[in-house]
Amino acid sequence: MTRTLLVSIFLIFGATSVFAQQTIFGVITDEIGDPVIGGNIAVYNGESFVTGSSTDIDGNYRISVDPGEYEVEFSYVGYDPQRLRGVEVLAGQENNLNFRFEDAGVLLGEVVVVDYKAPVMGVDETSQGMTLTSKDVKKLGSRSINAIASLSAGASSADEGDAVSLRGGRTNATQYIIDGIRVTGTLVTESDIDQIQVVTGGVEAKYGDLSSGVISITTKGPSSKFNGFVEAETSRFLDDYNNNLIGASLSGPLIQRTLANDDKQTVLGYRLSGRYTYNEDDDAPATDIVYITDETRERLENEPIQRLDGGGFLPRAAFLTEDDVQILDAQPFEEFERIDLSGKLDARLNEAIDVTLSGNYTRRNDRFTPSEASRTADNWRLLNAHNNPYDLNQLYRGNFRFRHRLGNQASVLDTNNTSLISNALYTVQVGFQRTDQLVQDTRHQDRFFDYGYIGVFENDNVATYDTDIFLNPITNELDVEFTHNGYRNTFQSFTPGTQ
């Protein structure tokens, strides 16, 4: 089965867009509380300059940036530059960041760096839910996005990793958004998450018509310095489930330029990541698993029918004993394999235009027991687990964003500014998703007429008779008379199928 989805195209005008855009805004004052006019604000990703602005006559400023963690530097004549480290800009929100310069005193000519303390509650926050950053996700120790999302109040999941229900709604009513585009199917890995936002109530109009809630994910972008990591896990020598994982990531700038103040600015940056997961049993059982021995399985496949002493026959599996089965700690033939690849390119064409191209590929191959919720599954698992089918799912997803800032982005006080528009932008965003799914038997695959073929049963047509017993008047003895009444199909032998 093949399913193709072309996800929405967004054209958004204004200072902030529906999903992808968010702002840092606030008021800068001096030590006595008066507004600072023409104060400079510079936003850094590590040591790389991202963007900046200046305050107006009321000390106000507003800067549009992508979600993530930044360092924000404030500078003004007569004061040492002050830099706040660890400023989290949350996706789709206006992030208030006011700043007050302290008494200048003796100017040291150095940048003073302090850690940013996030407010307990955001300004004008009307929705209920939870927002977690990559640091929070790392501390949780879970690799399932659904399991992470279910930690929010109003969210629930039947089992870890299962679909999430928000405020009692159906699981298929939960909307998923990745980097501003609605998606379905497999999500990204938790190591690619920069922020995850779960909205369970007070859903804003920007999300459209919803009957439940939203799980919105922002993926990580290129870093300002070259960095990478490799991770590996295995339980091969610790349990019978044999869980294995290996992942890697590489990120950094490809092209940088030096600004007039010697700051570095990334013109072209990238991020690549990949992960391979393999589990021999991806759904650990709560009880022991009973499965036939290899010898018994071979005997049943070669001689599935057993003759009865009194005539007739029954399936040989009806006569199994304890010696024919084995007790296992893990379910056999329940392997799960997954490959995740993702990449992102950020390009700043000029001070007004930047583009982002991202995509990911996921391949899942999951063997499973049919009818797991019914009693039939117990019989299947006991006698036929070696024929478990597999579910192969491949997902291709791409996202392109074009962002254009209009007018002067720096300061309304700039004497060289002749534009009537200031601090405004529009975004064009296009998303594409394609999902291919194939569910089939490991042996027969797409040879449909092989399904259900067991082998050749040899039968003989044996004549049957009606009997009539009567007293012979001549001999005065009982005589038996046989009258042919048809034929009976009688099992003789079985030849196993070779396909």
Short mmCIF file of C-alpha atoms in Angstrom, two decimals:
data_model
loop_
_atom_site.label_atom_id
_atom_site.label_comp_id
_atom_site.label_asym_id
_atom_site.label_seq_id
_atom_site.Cartn_x
_atom_site.Cartn_y
_atom_site.Cartn_z
CA MET A 1 0.00 0.00 0.00
CA THR A 2 1.36 3.39 -0.99
CA ARG A 3 0.16 6.67 0.44
CA THR A 4 1.35 10.09 -0.69
CA LEU A 5 0.66 13.34 1.14
CA LEU A 6 1.42 16.87 -0.01
CA VAL A 7 1.30 18.89 3.16
CA SER A 8 0.19 22.52 3.32
CA ILE A 9 1.83 25.59 1.81
CA PHE A 10 1.92 28.57 4.16
CA LEU A 11 2.24 32.21 3.15
CA ILE A 12 2.39 34.35 6.23
CA PHE A 13 2.76 38.09 6.48
CA GLY A 14 3.67 40.11 9.53
CA ALA A 15 6.19 40.23 12.30
CA THR A 16 5.51 36.63 13.30
CA SER A 17 4.25 33.71 11.27
CA VAL A 18 1.77 31.08 12.35
CA PHE A 19 4.18 28.31 13.32
CA ALA A 20 7.80 28.90 12.43
CA GLN A 21 8.26 32.48 13.64
CA GLN A 22 8.64 33.84 17.12
CA THR A 23 10.09 36.97 18.59
CA ILE A 24 12.19 38.32 21.42
CA PHE A 25 10.75 41.61 22.57
CA GLY A 26 11.03 43.87 25.57
CA VAL A 27 11.98 47.24 27.01
CA ILE A 28 15.51 48.42 27.86
CA THR A 29 15.91 50.99 30.64
CA ASP A 30 18.79 52.66 32.43
CA GLU A 31 19.59 52.50 36.13
CA ILE A 32 16.86 54.99 37.07
CA GLY A 33 14.19 53.32 34.92
CA ASP A 34 14.18 55.71 31.95
CA PRO A 35 13.92 54.14 28.48
CA VAL A 36 17.18 53.67 26.59
CA ILE A 37 16.87 55.22 23.12
CA GLY A 38 19.02 53.64 20.43
CA GLY A 39 20.32 50.85 22.60
CA ASN A 40 21.75 47.90 20.66
CA ILE A 41 20.61 44.30 20.96
CA ALA A 42 22.65 41.50 19.34
CA VAL A 43 21.58 37.85 19.25
CA TYR A 44 24.29 35.14 19.12
CA ASN A 45 24.19 31.41 18.53
CA GLY A 46 27.29 30.49 20.47
CA GLU A 47 29.95 32.83 19.07
CA SER A 48 28.17 33.34 15.74
CA PHE A 49 26.16 36.53 15.28
CA VAL A 50 22.56 35.83 14.21
CA THR A 51 20.72 39.14 14.07
CA GLY A 52 20.23 42.37 15.95
CA SER A 53 18.10 45.45 16.47
CA SER A 54 17.92 48.77 18.30
CA THR A 55 15.42 50.33 20.68
CA ASP A 56 12.93 53.02 19.68
CA ILE A 57 12.17 56.26 21.52
CA ASP A 58 10.28 54.29 24.20
CA GLY A 59 13.08 51.78 24.72
CA ASN A 60 11.15 49.00 22.96
CA TYR A 61 12.68 46.42 20.63
CA ARG A 62 11.47 43.33 18.77
CA ILE A 63 13.54 40.67 16.99
CA SER A 64 12.32 37.68 14.97
CA VAL A 65 14.42 34.51 15.42
CA ASP A 66 14.07 30.76 15.11
CA PRO A 67 13.36 28.66 18.22
CA GLY A 68 16.41 27.69 20.21
CA GLU A 69 18.85 28.77 22.87
CA TYR A 70 20.74 32.04 22.33
CA GLU A 71 22.98 34.58 24.00
CA VAL A 72 21.56 38.11 23.89
CA GLU A 73 23.92 41.08 24.27
CA PHE A 74 22.76 44.57 25.29
CA SER A 75 25.03 47.57 24.75
CA TYR A 76 24.71 51.35 25.08
CA VAL A 77 27.04 54.30 25.33
CA GLY A 78 28.33 54.72 28.88
CA TYR A 79 27.74 51.12 29.94
CA ASP A 80 29.72 47.92 29.68
CA PRO A 81 28.04 45.44 27.30
CA GLN A 82 25.87 42.95 29.15
CA ARG A 83 25.26 39.45 27.75
CA LEU A 84 22.53 37.05 28.93
CA ARG A 85 23.45 33.41 28.40
CA GLY A 86 20.94 30.58 27.93
CA VAL A 87 17.96 32.57 26.65
CA GLU A 88 15.38 30.02 25.44
CA VAL A 89 13.20 31.23 22.58
CA LEU A 90 10.09 29.05 22.54
CA ALA A 91 8.43 28.01 19.29
CA GLY A 92 5.42 30.01 18.16
CA GLN A 93 5.57 32.38 21.14
CA GLU A 94 6.49 35.95 21.87
CA ASN A 95 9.29 35.73 24.40
CA ASN A 96 9.50 38.74 26.70
CA LEU A 97 13.04 39.82 27.64
CA ASN A 98 13.28 43.15 29.46
CA PHE A 99 16.68 44.49 30.50
CA ARG A 100 17.89 47.18 32.86
CA PHE A 101 21.40 48.67 32.84
CA GLU A 102 22.92 49.09 36.26
CA ASP A 103 24.96 52.09 37.46
CA ALA A 104 27.83 52.52 35.00
CA GLY A 105 30.53 53.29 37.55
CA VAL A 106 33.97 52.48 36.17
CA LEU A 107 33.82 51.16 32.59
CA LEU A 108 35.91 48.01 32.24
CA GLY A 109 35.52 47.70 28.49
CA GLU A 110 34.58 44.03 28.84
CA VAL A 111 31.40 42.11 28.17
CA VAL A 112 29.72 41.02 31.37
CA VAL A 113 28.11 37.58 30.96
CA VAL A 114 25.33 36.40 33.27
CA ASP A 115 22.99 33.40 33.16
CA TYR A 116 19.42 34.04 32.09
CA LYS A 117 16.65 33.04 34.49
CA ALA A 118 13.47 32.01 32.72
CA PRO A 119 10.20 33.46 34.09
CA VAL A 120 7.80 31.13 35.86
CA MET A 121 5.00 32.04 33.45
CA GLY A 122 5.14 33.54 29.97
CA VAL A 123 3.57 36.88 29.11
CA ASP A 124 0.05 36.63 27.61
CA GLU A 125 0.16 32.83 27.89
CA THR A 126 -3.40 31.54 27.41
CA SER A 127 -2.92 27.91 26.36
CA GLN A 128 -2.46 24.95 28.68
CA GLY A 129 0.14 22.28 28.20
CA MET A 130 3.86 21.80 28.43
CA THR A 131 6.98 22.96 26.60
CA LEU A 132 10.24 21.05 26.89
CA THR A 133 13.63 21.96 25.46
CA SER A 134 16.34 19.57 24.28
CA LYS A 135 17.97 19.78 27.72
CA ASP A 136 14.73 18.69 29.37
CA VAL A 137 14.25 15.82 26.91
CA LYS A 138 17.79 14.60 27.55
CA LYS A 139 17.15 14.42 31.30
CA LEU A 140 13.98 12.36 30.90
CA GLY A 141 15.79 9.32 29.58
CA SER A 142 12.95 8.29 27.23
CA ARG A 143 13.44 7.79 23.49
CA SER A 144 9.74 7.90 22.60
CA ILE A 145 8.21 11.23 21.65
CA ASN A 146 4.74 9.97 22.55
CA ALA A 147 6.00 8.89 25.97
CA ILE A 148 7.52 12.34 26.50
CA ALA A 149 4.33 14.10 25.38
CA SER A 150 2.18 11.96 27.68
CA LEU A 151 3.93 13.55 30.69
CA SER A 152 1.89 16.71 30.14
CA ALA A 153 -1.24 17.24 32.22
CA GLY A 154 -4.26 16.24 30.18
CA ALA A 155 -2.27 13.81 28.00
CA SER A 156 -2.35 10.04 28.30
CA SER A 157 -1.06 6.96 26.50
CA ALA A 158 -2.21 3.35 26.89
CA ASP A 159 1.39 2.13 26.87
CA GLU A 160 4.78 3.79 26.56
CA GLY A 161 5.27 4.84 22.95
CA ASP A 162 1.63 4.36 21.94
CA ALA A 163 -0.43 7.13 20.37
CA VAL A 164 -1.27 10.03 22.69
CA SER A 165 -4.76 11.07 23.68
CA LEU A 166 -5.18 14.74 24.66
CA ARG A 167 -7.94 15.73 27.10
CA GLY A 168 -9.82 12.48 26.54
CA GLY A 169 -10.01 12.82 22.76
CA ARG A 170 -9.37 10.01 20.32
CA THR A 171 -5.72 9.35 19.56
CA ASN A 172 -6.28 10.03 15.85
CA ALA A 173 -7.56 13.51 16.76
CA THR A 174 -4.13 14.55 18.09
CA GLN A 175 -2.39 16.78 15.55
CA TYR A 176 1.39 16.55 15.05
CA ILE A 177 3.46 19.44 13.68
CA ILE A 178 7.15 19.34 12.78
CA ASP A 179 8.88 22.64 11.98
CA GLY A 180 5.55 24.29 11.18
CA ILE A 181 4.15 21.57 8.89
CA ARG A 182 1.41 19.13 9.87
CA VAL A 183 2.60 15.54 9.53
CA THR A 184 1.38 11.99 10.02
CA GLY A 185 3.13 8.70 10.70
CA THR A 186 6.59 8.24 12.15
CA LEU A 187 8.10 11.24 13.96
CA VAL A 188 11.74 12.26 14.33
CA THR A 189 14.09 10.80 16.95
CA GLU A 190 14.29 12.48 20.34
CA SER A 191 17.94 13.48 19.72
CA ASP A 192 16.77 15.73 16.85
CA ILE A 193 14.32 17.64 19.04
CA ASP A 194 15.15 21.21 19.95
CA GLN A 195 11.74 21.86 21.52
CA ILE A 196 8.51 19.93 21.97
CA GLN A 197 5.30 21.72 22.83
CA VAL A 198 2.14 19.92 23.96
CA VAL A 199 -1.03 22.05 23.78
CA THR A 200 -3.91 20.44 25.65
CA GLY A 201 -6.22 23.40 26.18
CA GLY A 202 -6.83 26.98 25.12
CA VAL A 203 -5.72 26.05 21.60
CA GLU A 204 -4.92 29.21 19.66
CA ALA A 205 -6.60 30.04 16.35
CA LYS A 206 -3.31 29.64 14.47
CA TYR A 207 -3.66 25.85 14.70
CA GLY A 208 -6.97 25.82 12.87
CA ASP A 209 -9.95 23.57 13.58
CA LEU A 210 -9.03 20.93 16.17
CA SER A 211 -11.09 18.54 18.23
CA SER A 212 -8.31 17.54 20.63
CA GLY A 213 -4.83 19.09 20.95
CA VAL A 214 -1.46 19.64 19.31
CA ILE A 215 2.03 18.18 19.70
CA SER A 216 4.42 20.59 17.99
CA ILE A 217 8.09 19.71 17.46
CA THR A 218 10.93 22.00 16.45
CA THR A 219 14.01 20.19 15.21
CA LYS A 220 17.59 21.25 15.89
CA GLY A 221 19.36 23.49 13.39
CA PRO A 222 23.01 23.94 12.46
CA SER A 223 25.33 24.95 15.29
CA SER A 224 27.74 27.87 15.19
CA LYS A 225 30.77 25.60 15.75
CA PHE A 226 31.73 22.22 14.37
CA ASN A 227 30.54 19.51 16.72
CA GLY A 228 29.28 15.95 16.66
CA PHE A 229 28.51 12.98 18.81
CA VAL A 230 28.24 9.21 18.63
CA GLU A 231 26.11 7.06 20.93
CA ALA A 232 25.73 3.30 21.25
CA GLU A 233 23.66 1.03 23.48
CA THR A 234 23.15 -2.71 23.76
CA SER A 235 21.51 -5.16 26.14
CA ARG A 236 22.84 -8.22 24.31
CA PHE A 237 24.63 -9.60 27.36
CA LEU A 238 22.08 -8.45 29.93
CA ASP A 239 18.70 -9.83 28.80
CA ASP A 240 16.97 -11.88 26.12
CA TYR A 241 15.50 -8.88 24.28
CA ASN A 242 18.79 -7.84 22.65
CA ASN A 243 18.05 -4.13 22.28
CA ASN A 244 20.67 -2.28 20.23
CA LEU A 245 21.08 1.32 19.16
CA ILE A 246 23.80 3.34 17.45
CA GLY A 247 23.48 7.00 16.46
CA ALA A 248 25.63 9.85 15.24
CA SER A 249 25.28 13.55 14.50
CA LEU A 250 27.45 16.20 12.85
CA SER A 251 26.74 19.92 12.71
CA GLY A 252 28.51 23.20 12.01
CA PRO A 253 29.06 26.08 9.61
CA LEU A 254 30.09 25.55 5.99
CA ILE A 255 30.60 29.23 5.14
CA GLN A 256 31.15 32.10 7.56
CA ARG A 257 31.88 35.77 7.11
CA THR A 258 33.49 38.35 9.39
CA LEU A 259 31.44 41.44 10.22
CA ALA A 260 32.75 44.95 10.79
CA ASN A 261 32.99 44.41 14.56
CA ASP A 262 34.94 41.13 14.02
CA ASP A 263 31.93 39.00 14.93
CA LYS A 264 31.46 35.82 12.91
CA GLN A 265 28.20 35.21 11.05
CA THR A 266 27.22 31.87 9.53
CA VAL A 267 26.18 32.18 5.89
CA LEU A 268 25.66 28.47 5.27
CA GLY A 269 25.29 25.84 8.01
CA TYR A 270 24.33 22.19 8.14
CA ARG A 271 23.22 19.43 10.48
CA LEU A 272 23.25 15.70 9.68
CA SER A 273 22.13 12.89 11.97
CA GLY A 274 21.40 9.18 11.74
CA ARG A 275 20.34 6.33 13.99
CA TYR A 276 20.01 2.55 13.65
CA THR A 277 17.85 0.55 16.07
CA TYR A 278 17.48 -3.23 16.31
CA ASN A 279 15.47 -5.21 18.89
CA GLU A 280 14.93 -8.94 18.91
CA ASP A 281 11.75 -8.38 20.92
CA ASP A 282 10.40 -4.84 20.85
CA ASP A 283 7.46 -5.55 23.20
CA ALA A 284 8.78 -7.32 26.27
CA PRO A 285 6.20 -9.79 27.69
CA ALA A 286 4.90 -9.68 31.27
CA THR A 287 4.79 -13.49 31.50
CA ASP A 288 6.75 -16.46 30.19
CA ILE A 289 6.30 -17.35 26.53
CA VAL A 290 5.42 -20.94 25.56
CA TYR A 291 6.70 -22.05 22.14
CA ILE A 292 7.14 -25.48 20.53
CA THR A 293 10.60 -26.97 20.25
CA ASP A 294 12.39 -27.11 16.92
CA GLU A 295 12.02 -30.90 16.78
CA THR A 296 8.28 -30.70 17.39
CA ARG A 297 7.85 -27.98 14.80
CA GLU A 298 9.66 -30.05 12.19
CA ARG A 299 7.53 -33.10 13.02
CA LEU A 300 4.29 -31.14 12.75
CA GLU A 301 5.28 -29.64 9.42
CA ASN A 302 6.18 -33.04 7.95
CA GLU A 303 3.34 -35.07 9.55
CA PRO A 304 0.48 -32.73 10.54
CA ILE A 305 -2.11 -35.55 10.67
CA GLN A 306 -2.28 -38.41 13.17
CA ARG A 307 -4.33 -41.57 12.59
CA LEU A 308 -6.59 -42.74 15.37
CA ASP A 309 -6.62 -46.39 16.49
CA GLY A 310 -10.36 -46.60 16.06
CA GLY A 311 -10.22 -45.07 12.58
CA GLY A 312 -10.23 -41.50 11.33
CA PHE A 313 -7.61 -38.85 12.04
CA LEU A 314 -6.96 -35.61 13.98
CA PRO A 315 -4.35 -32.82 13.80
CA ARG A 316 -1.13 -34.01 15.44
CA ALA A 317 -0.90 -30.68 17.32
CA ALA A 318 -3.85 -31.85 19.46
CA PHE A 319 -1.57 -34.40 21.14
CA LEU A 320 1.26 -32.11 22.32
CA THR A 321 2.77 -32.71 25.76
CA GLU A 322 5.06 -30.70 28.02
CA ASP A 323 8.05 -32.29 26.32
CA ASP A 324 7.02 -30.68 23.02
CA VAL A 325 7.24 -27.07 24.24
CA GLN A 326 9.86 -24.72 25.67
CA ILE A 327 9.57 -21.75 28.04
CA LEU A 328 11.11 -18.47 26.77
CA ASP A 329 11.66 -15.10 28.43
CA ALA A 330 11.21 -13.18 25.17
CA GLN A 331 8.86 -13.55 22.24
CA PRO A 332 10.52 -15.29 19.28
CA PHE A 333 10.43 -13.85 15.76
CA GLU A 334 9.41 -10.36 16.92
CA GLU A 335 12.39 -8.42 15.52
CA PHE A 336 12.17 -4.67 15.04
CA GLU A 337 14.58 -2.70 12.85
CA ARG A 338 14.56 1.05 12.23
CA ILE A 339 16.79 3.48 10.33
CA ASP A 340 16.46 7.26 10.77
CA LEU A 341 18.32 9.80 8.63
CA SER A 342 17.82 13.57 8.77
CA GLY A 343 19.51 16.70 7.48
CA LYS A 344 19.09 20.44 7.51
CA LEU A 345 20.71 23.33 5.59
CA ASP A 346 20.38 26.97 6.62
CA ALA A 347 21.49 29.62 4.12
CA ARG A 348 21.53 33.38 4.64
CA LEU A 349 21.40 34.86 1.14
CA ASN A 350 21.67 38.41 2.47
CA GLU A 351 20.62 40.39 5.53
CA ALA A 352 16.99 40.30 4.40
CA ILE A 353 16.58 36.79 2.97
CA ASP A 354 17.33 33.34 4.36
CA VAL A 355 16.20 29.87 3.33
CA THR A 356 16.05 26.52 5.13
CA LEU A 357 15.92 23.10 3.52
CA SER A 358 15.35 20.06 5.73
CA GLY A 359 14.27 16.47 5.34
CA ASN A 360 14.28 13.06 6.93
CA TYR A 361 13.97 9.42 5.89
CA THR A 362 12.70 6.63 8.12
CA ARG A 363 12.59 2.91 7.40
CA ARG A 364 10.82 0.59 9.87
CA ASN A 365 10.67 -3.19 9.57
CA ASP A 366 8.56 -4.76 12.31
CA ARG A 367 7.71 -8.47 12.63
CA PHE A 368 4.56 -9.01 14.66
CA THR A 369 2.09 -11.60 15.90
CA PRO A 370 -1.25 -11.34 14.03
CA SER A 371 -4.43 -10.78 16.05
CA GLU A 372 -2.46 -9.92 19.18
CA ALA A 373 -5.61 -8.78 20.99
CA SER A 374 -7.46 -12.09 20.53
CA ARG A 375 -7.10 -15.65 21.84
CA THR A 376 -6.04 -16.70 18.35
CA ALA A 377 -2.71 -14.97 18.99
CA ASP A 378 -1.87 -17.48 21.76
CA ASN A 379 -2.27 -20.43 19.38
CA TRP A 380 -0.33 -18.61 16.66
CA ARG A 381 2.50 -17.75 19.04
CA LEU A 382 2.65 -21.35 20.31
CA LEU A 383 2.71 -23.13 16.95
CA ASN A 384 3.38 -20.64 14.17
CA ALA A 385 5.51 -17.76 15.48
CA HIS A 386 8.27 -18.64 12.97
CA ASN A 387 5.87 -17.50 10.24
CA ASN A 388 5.21 -14.05 11.75
CA PRO A 389 4.60 -11.48 8.99
CA TYR A 390 6.40 -8.16 8.84
CA ASP A 391 5.29 -4.57 8.42
CA LEU A 392 7.70 -2.54 6.26
CA ASN A 393 7.14 1.21 6.40
CA GLN A 394 9.21 3.84 4.59
CA LEU A 395 8.69 7.57 5.07
CA TYR A 396 10.14 10.45 3.05
CA ARG A 397 9.64 13.99 4.34
CA GLY A 398 10.93 17.35 3.11
CA ASN A 399 10.45 20.96 4.17
CA PHE A 400 11.46 24.19 2.42
CA ARG A 401 11.18 27.62 4.01
CA PHE A 402 11.82 31.02 2.42
CA ARG A 403 11.87 34.03 4.75
CA HIS A 404 12.09 37.65 3.64
CA ARG A 405 12.45 40.54 6.07
CA LEU A 406 10.91 43.75 4.82
CA GLY A 407 12.23 47.24 5.47
CA ASN A 408 14.86 48.12 8.04
CA GLN A 409 15.36 45.46 10.69
CA ALA A 410 17.78 47.39 12.83
CA SER A 411 16.33 50.62 14.14
CA VAL A 412 13.56 53.07 13.43
CA LEU A 413 16.02 55.81 14.44
CA ASP A 414 18.42 54.97 11.62
CA THR A 415 18.76 58.17 9.58
CA ASN A 416 19.52 56.12 6.49
CA ASN A 417 16.24 54.30 6.79
CA THR A 418 13.83 55.47 4.09
CA SER A 419 11.51 52.48 4.26
CA LEU A 420 8.00 52.87 5.60
CA ILE A 421 8.09 49.27 6.83
CA SER A 422 10.15 48.20 9.81
CA ASN A 423 10.60 44.88 11.63
CA ALA A 424 8.20 42.98 9.36
CA LEU A 425 8.63 39.79 7.37
CA TYR A 426 6.80 37.13 5.42
CA THR A 427 7.46 33.42 5.11
CA VAL A 428 6.71 30.89 2.40
CA GLN A 429 6.85 27.31 3.64
CA VAL A 430 6.27 24.11 1.65
CA GLY A 431 6.18 20.58 3.05
CA PHE A 432 6.14 17.19 1.33
CA GLN A 433 5.54 13.74 2.81
CA ARG A 434 5.30 10.30 1.25
CA THR A 435 4.68 7.02 3.06
CA ASP A 436 5.08 3.52 1.58
CA GLN A 437 3.76 0.58 3.58
CA LEU A 438 4.02 -3.15 2.84
CA VAL A 439 2.62 -5.89 5.09
CA GLN A 440 3.31 -9.47 4.03
CA ASP A 441 4.44 -12.96 5.02
CA THR A 442 8.17 -13.63 5.20
CA ARG A 443 7.93 -16.69 2.92
CA HIS A 444 5.16 -16.03 0.39
CA GLN A 445 5.59 -12.23 0.09
CA ASP A 446 3.38 -11.11 -2.85
CA ARG A 447 2.72 -14.61 -4.24
CA PHE A 448 -0.90 -14.54 -3.18
CA PHE A 449 -1.84 -18.06 -4.29
CA ASP A 450 0.83 -19.58 -2.03
CA TYR A 451 -1.00 -18.37 1.07
CA GLY A 452 -2.87 -21.23 2.77
CA TYR A 453 -1.04 -23.93 0.81
CA ILE A 454 0.03 -26.67 3.24
CA GLY A 455 0.82 -29.63 1.00
CA VAL A 456 -0.74 -32.61 -0.77
CA PHE A 457 -3.15 -34.90 1.09
CA GLU A 458 -3.56 -38.36 -0.49
CA ASN A 459 -7.03 -39.84 0.02
CA ASP A 460 -8.68 -43.12 -1.11
CA ASN A 461 -12.33 -43.61 -1.99
CA VAL A 462 -13.47 -46.62 0.08
CA ALA A 463 -16.82 -48.24 -0.71
CA THR A 464 -19.44 -48.12 2.04
CA TYR A 465 -22.37 -50.49 2.57
CA ASP A 466 -25.62 -50.68 4.46
CA THR A 467 -26.08 -53.89 6.49
CA ASP A 468 -29.30 -55.82 6.92
CA ILE A 469 -29.48 -58.72 9.47
CA PHE A 470 -32.33 -61.23 9.22
CA LEU A 471 -33.24 -64.81 10.27
CA ASN A 472 -32.88 -67.34 7.48
CA PRO A 473 -36.06 -69.47 7.61
CA ILE A 474 -34.35 -72.44 5.97
CA THR A 475 -31.18 -72.65 8.09
CA ASN A 476 -32.78 -70.96 11.10
CA GLU A 477 -29.57 -68.82 11.42
CA LEU A 478 -28.87 -65.09 11.26
CA ASP A 479 -27.75 -63.88 7.86
CA VAL A 480 -26.16 -60.51 6.97
CA GLU A 481 -26.86 -58.80 3.68
CA PHE A 482 -24.62 -55.91 2.47
CA THR A 483 -26.02 -53.21 0.17
CA HIS A 484 -23.55 -50.79 -1.51
CA ASN A 485 -24.56 -47.20 -0.74
CA GLY A 486 -21.54 -45.06 -1.89
CA TYR A 487 -17.92 -44.17 -1.12
CA ARG A 488 -16.01 -42.57 1.77
CA ASN A 489 -12.96 -40.33 1.31
CA THR A 490 -10.25 -41.73 3.61
CA PHE A 491 -6.91 -40.02 4.41
CA GLN A 492 -3.89 -42.10 3.41
CA SER A 493 -0.76 -39.90 3.34
CA PHE A 494 0.55 -36.30 3.36
CA THR A 495 3.35 -34.69 1.36
CA PRO A 496 4.48 -31.29 2.79
CA GLY A 497 4.47 -28.31 0.45
CA THR A 498 7.82 -27.10 -0.80
CA GLN A 499 6.85 -23.41 -1.21
#
